[in-house]
XYZ file of N, CA and C in Angstrom:
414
model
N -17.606 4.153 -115.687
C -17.503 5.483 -116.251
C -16.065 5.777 -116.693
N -15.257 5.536 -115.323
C -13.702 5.528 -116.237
C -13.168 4.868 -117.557
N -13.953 3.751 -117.434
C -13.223 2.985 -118.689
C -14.240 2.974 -119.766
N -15.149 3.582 -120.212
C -15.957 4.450 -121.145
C -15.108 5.222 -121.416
N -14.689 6.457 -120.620
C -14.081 7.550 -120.630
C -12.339 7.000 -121.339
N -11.943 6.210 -120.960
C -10.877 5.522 -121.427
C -10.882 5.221 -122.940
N -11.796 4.935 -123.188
C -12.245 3.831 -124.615
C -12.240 5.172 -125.667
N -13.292 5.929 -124.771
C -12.936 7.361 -125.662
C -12.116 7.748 -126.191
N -11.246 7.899 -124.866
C -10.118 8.860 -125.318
C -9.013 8.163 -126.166
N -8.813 6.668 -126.445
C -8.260 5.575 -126.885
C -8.942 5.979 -128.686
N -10.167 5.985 -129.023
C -10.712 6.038 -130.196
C -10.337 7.741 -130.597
N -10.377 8.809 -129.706
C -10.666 9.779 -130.318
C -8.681 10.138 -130.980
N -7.889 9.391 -130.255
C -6.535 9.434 -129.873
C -6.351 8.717 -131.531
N -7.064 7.633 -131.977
C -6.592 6.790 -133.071
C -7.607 7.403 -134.165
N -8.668 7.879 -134.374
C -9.222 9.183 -135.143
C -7.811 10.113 -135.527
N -7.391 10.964 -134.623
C -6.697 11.962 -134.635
C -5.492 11.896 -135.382
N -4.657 10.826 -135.307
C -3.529 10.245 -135.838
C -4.100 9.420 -137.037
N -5.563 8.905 -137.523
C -5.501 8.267 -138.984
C -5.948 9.913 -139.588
N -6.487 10.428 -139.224
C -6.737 11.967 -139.769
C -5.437 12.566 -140.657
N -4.700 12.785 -139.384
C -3.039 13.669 -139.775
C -2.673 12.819 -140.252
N -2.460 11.321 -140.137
C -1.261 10.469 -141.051
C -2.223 10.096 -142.643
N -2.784 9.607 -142.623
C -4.244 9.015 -143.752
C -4.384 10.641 -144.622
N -4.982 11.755 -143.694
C -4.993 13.104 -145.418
C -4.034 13.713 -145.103
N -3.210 13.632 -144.931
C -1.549 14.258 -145.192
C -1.143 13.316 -146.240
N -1.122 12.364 -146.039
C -0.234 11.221 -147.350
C -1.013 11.670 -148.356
N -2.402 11.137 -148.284
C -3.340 11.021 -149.551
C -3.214 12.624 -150.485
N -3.324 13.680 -149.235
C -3.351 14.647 -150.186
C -1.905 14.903 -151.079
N -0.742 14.806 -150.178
C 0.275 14.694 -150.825
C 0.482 13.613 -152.308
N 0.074 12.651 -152.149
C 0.093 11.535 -153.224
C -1.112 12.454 -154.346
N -2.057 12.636 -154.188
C -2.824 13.447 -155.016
C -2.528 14.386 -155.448
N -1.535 15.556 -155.165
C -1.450 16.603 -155.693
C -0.094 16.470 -156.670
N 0.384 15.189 -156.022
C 1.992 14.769 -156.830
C 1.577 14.192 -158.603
N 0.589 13.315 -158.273
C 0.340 12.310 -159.384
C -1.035 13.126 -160.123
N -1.442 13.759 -159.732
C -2.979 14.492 -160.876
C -2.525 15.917 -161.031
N -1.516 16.331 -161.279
C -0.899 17.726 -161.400
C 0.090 17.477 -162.952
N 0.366 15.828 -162.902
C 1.444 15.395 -163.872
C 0.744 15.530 -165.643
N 1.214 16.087 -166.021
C 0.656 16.775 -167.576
C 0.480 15.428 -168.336
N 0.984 14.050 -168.432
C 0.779 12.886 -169.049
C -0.101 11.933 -168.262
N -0.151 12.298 -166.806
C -1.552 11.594 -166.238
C -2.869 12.385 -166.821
N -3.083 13.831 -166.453
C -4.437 14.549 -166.904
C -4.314 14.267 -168.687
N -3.350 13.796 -169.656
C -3.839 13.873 -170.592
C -4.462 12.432 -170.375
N -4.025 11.389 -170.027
C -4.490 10.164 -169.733
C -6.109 9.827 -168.980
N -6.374 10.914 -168.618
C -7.320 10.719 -167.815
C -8.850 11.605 -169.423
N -8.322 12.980 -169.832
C -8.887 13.420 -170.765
C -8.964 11.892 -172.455
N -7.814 11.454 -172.322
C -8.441 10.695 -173.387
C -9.434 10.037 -172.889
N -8.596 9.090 -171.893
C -9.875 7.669 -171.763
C -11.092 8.327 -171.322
N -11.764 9.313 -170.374
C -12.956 10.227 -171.209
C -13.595 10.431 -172.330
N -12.846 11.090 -172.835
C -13.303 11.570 -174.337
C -13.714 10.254 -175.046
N -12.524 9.410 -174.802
C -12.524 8.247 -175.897
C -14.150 7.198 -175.300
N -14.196 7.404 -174.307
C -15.592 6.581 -173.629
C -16.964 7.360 -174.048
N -16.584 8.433 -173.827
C -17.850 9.372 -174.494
C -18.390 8.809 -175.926
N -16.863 9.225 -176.666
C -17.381 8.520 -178.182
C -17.762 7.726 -178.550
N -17.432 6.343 -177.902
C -17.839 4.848 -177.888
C -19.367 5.070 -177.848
N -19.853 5.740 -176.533
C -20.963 5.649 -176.486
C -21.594 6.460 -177.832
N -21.255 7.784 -178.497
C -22.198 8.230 -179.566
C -22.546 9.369 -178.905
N -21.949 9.944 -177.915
C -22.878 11.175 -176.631
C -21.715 12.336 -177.383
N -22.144 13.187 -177.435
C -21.595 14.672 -176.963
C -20.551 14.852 -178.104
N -21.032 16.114 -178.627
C -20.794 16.866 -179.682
C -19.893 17.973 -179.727
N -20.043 19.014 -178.371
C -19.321 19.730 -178.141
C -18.718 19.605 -176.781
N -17.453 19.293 -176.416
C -16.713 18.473 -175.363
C -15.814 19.553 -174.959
N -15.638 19.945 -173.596
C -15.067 21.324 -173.085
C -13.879 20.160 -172.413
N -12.749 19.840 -172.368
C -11.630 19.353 -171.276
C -11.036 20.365 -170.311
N -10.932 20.149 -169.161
C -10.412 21.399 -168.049
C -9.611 20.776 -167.589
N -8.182 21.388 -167.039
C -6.976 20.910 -166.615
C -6.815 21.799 -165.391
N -5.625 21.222 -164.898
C -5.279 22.418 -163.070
C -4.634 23.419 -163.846
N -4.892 24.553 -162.728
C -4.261 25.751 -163.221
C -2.949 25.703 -163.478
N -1.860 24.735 -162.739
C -0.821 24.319 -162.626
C -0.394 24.030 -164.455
N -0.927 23.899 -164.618
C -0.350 23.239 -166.296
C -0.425 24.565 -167.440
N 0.101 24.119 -168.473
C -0.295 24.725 -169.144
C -0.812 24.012 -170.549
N -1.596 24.818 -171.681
C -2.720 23.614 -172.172
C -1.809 23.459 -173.491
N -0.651 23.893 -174.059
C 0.066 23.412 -174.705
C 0.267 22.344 -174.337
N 1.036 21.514 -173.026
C 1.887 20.640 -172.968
C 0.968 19.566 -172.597
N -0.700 19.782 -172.056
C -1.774 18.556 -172.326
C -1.808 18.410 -173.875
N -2.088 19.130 -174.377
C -2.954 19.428 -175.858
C -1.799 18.294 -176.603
N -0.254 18.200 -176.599
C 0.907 17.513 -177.192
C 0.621 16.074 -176.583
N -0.225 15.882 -175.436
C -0.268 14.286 -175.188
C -1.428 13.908 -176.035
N -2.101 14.368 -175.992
C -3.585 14.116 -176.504
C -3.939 12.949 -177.964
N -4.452 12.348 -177.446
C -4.653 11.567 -179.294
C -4.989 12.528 -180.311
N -4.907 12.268 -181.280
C -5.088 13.223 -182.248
C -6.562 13.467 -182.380
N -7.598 12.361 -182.275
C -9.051 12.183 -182.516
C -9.514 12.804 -181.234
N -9.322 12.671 -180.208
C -9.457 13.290 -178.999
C -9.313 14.748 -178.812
N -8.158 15.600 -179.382
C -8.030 16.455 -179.568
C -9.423 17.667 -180.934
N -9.317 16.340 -181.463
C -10.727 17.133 -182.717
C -11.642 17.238 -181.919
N -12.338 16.369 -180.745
C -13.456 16.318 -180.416
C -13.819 17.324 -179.534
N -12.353 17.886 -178.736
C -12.396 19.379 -177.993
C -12.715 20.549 -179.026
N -13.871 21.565 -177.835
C -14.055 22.737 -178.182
C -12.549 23.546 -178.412
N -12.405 24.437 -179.656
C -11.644 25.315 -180.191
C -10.285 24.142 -180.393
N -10.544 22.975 -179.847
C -9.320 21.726 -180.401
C -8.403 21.760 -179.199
N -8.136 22.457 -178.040
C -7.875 22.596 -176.880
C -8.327 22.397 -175.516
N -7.571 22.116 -174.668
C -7.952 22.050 -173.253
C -8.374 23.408 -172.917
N -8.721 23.572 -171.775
C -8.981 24.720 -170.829
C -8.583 25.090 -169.696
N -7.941 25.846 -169.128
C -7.264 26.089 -167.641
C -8.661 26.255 -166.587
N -8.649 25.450 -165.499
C -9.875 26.109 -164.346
C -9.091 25.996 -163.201
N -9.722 26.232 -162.357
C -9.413 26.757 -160.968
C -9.743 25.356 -160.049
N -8.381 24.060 -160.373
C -8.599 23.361 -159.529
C -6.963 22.684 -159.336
N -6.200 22.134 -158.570
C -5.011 21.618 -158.330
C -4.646 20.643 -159.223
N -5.486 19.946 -159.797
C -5.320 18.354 -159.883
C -5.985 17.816 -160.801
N -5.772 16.772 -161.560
C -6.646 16.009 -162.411
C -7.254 16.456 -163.505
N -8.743 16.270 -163.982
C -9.449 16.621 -165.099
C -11.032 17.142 -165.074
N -11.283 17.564 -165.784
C -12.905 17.630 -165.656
C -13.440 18.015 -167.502
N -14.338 16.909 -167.812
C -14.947 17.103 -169.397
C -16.331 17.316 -169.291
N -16.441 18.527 -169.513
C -17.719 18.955 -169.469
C -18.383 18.583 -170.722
N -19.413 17.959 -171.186
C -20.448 18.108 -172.070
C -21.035 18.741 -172.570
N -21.241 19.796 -173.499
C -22.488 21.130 -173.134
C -23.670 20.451 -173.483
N -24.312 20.035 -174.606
C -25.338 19.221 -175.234
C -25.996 18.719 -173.927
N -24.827 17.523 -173.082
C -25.922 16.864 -172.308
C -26.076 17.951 -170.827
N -25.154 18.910 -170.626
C -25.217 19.552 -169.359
C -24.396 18.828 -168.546
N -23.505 17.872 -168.675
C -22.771 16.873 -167.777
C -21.474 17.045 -167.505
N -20.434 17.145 -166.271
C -19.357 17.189 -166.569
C -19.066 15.871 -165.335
N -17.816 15.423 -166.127
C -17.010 13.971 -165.628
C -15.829 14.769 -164.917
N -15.769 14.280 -163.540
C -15.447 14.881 -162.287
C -14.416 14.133 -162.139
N -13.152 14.371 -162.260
C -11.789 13.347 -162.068
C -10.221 13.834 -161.278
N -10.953 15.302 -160.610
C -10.020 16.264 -159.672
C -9.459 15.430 -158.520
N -8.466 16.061 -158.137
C -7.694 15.487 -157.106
C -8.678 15.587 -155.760
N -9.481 16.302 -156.120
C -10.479 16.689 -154.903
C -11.187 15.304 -154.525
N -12.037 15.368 -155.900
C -12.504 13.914 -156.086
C -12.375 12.973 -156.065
N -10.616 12.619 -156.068
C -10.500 11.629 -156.073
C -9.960 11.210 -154.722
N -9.373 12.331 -154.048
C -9.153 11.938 -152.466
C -10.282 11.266 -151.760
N -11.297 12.651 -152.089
C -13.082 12.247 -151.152
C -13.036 10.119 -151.360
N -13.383 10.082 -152.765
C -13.008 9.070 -153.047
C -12.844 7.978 -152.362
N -11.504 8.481 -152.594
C -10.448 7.434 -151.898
C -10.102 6.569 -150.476
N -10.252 8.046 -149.870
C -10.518 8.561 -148.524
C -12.193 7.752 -147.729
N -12.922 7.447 -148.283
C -14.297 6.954 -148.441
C -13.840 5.375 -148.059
N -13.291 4.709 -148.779
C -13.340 3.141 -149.043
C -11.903 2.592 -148.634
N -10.962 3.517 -148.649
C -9.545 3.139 -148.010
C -9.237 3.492 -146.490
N -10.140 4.159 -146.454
C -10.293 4.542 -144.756
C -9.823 3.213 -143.739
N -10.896 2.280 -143.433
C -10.753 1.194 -142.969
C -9.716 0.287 -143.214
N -9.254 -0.010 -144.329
C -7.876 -0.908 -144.852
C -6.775 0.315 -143.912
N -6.940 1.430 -143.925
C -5.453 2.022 -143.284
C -5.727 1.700 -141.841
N -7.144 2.003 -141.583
C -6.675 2.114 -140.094
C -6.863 0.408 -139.443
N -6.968 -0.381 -140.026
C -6.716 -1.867 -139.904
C -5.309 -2.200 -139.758
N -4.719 -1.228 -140.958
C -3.163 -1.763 -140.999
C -1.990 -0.916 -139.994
N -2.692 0.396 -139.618
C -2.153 0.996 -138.567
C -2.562 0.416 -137.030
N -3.771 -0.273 -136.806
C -4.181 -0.207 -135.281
C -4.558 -1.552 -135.334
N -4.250 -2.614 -136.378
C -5.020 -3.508 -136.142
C -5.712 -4.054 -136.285
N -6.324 -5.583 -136.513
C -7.737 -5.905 -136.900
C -8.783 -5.189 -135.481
N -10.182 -4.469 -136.595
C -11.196 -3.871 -135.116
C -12.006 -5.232 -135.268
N -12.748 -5.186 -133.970
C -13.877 -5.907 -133.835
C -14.949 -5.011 -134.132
């Protein structure tokens, strides 16, 4: 029973510390790098530009973090990319980070927020950190 109780408190102890060390970094690294006005335009082209390839979507809404402003996306923008936006502009929404291109035609929007991309991240890098913090697990 003690050393159950041990093992516990050993796992809940290395939980606690990949928690605080693992989304403290990540969110920090996320809000640094998807806030940057030449990454979200980077992220709105290669969108847009994949959309078109395929032949999909006619009227194309781009949304940026509130943090920006849509002059200084709209100046990265390819020029063809820029035609394919509604009113020829981005859009300000209510998120920190990254991008989001809504579709109207198909009803679809391409989800590329810092939110998203932590969950993400956070999902499949989990294990590689806490390998490299605690160790190979069995």
């Amino acid at each position: 029973s003690l050393q159950q109780a041990a093992a516990q408190s050993v796992e809940a102890l290395k939980q606690k510390i990949e928690h605080q060390l693992f989304n403290t970094q990540l969110s920090q690294l996320m809000s640094e790098h998807t806030a940057d006005p030449k990454v979200v335009a980077k992220l709105i082209n290669a969108i847009v530009t994949a959309i078109e390839k395929e032949g999909v979507g006619a009227d194309i809404i781009a949304l940026i973090p509130n943090v920006l402003r849509p002059e200084e996306v709209n100046a990265l923008l390819l020029e063809n990319v820029l035609k394919k936006l509604q009113n020829q502009s981005v859009v300000v929404a209510d998120f920190a980070g990254g991008a989001k291109v809504h579709i109207k035609d198909r009803k679809m929007t391409i989800d590329v927020t810092d939110a998203t991309l932590k969950e993400l991240l956070s999902r499949y890098a989990r294990k590689d950190f806490r390998n490299m913090i605690f160790g190979s697990e069995s």
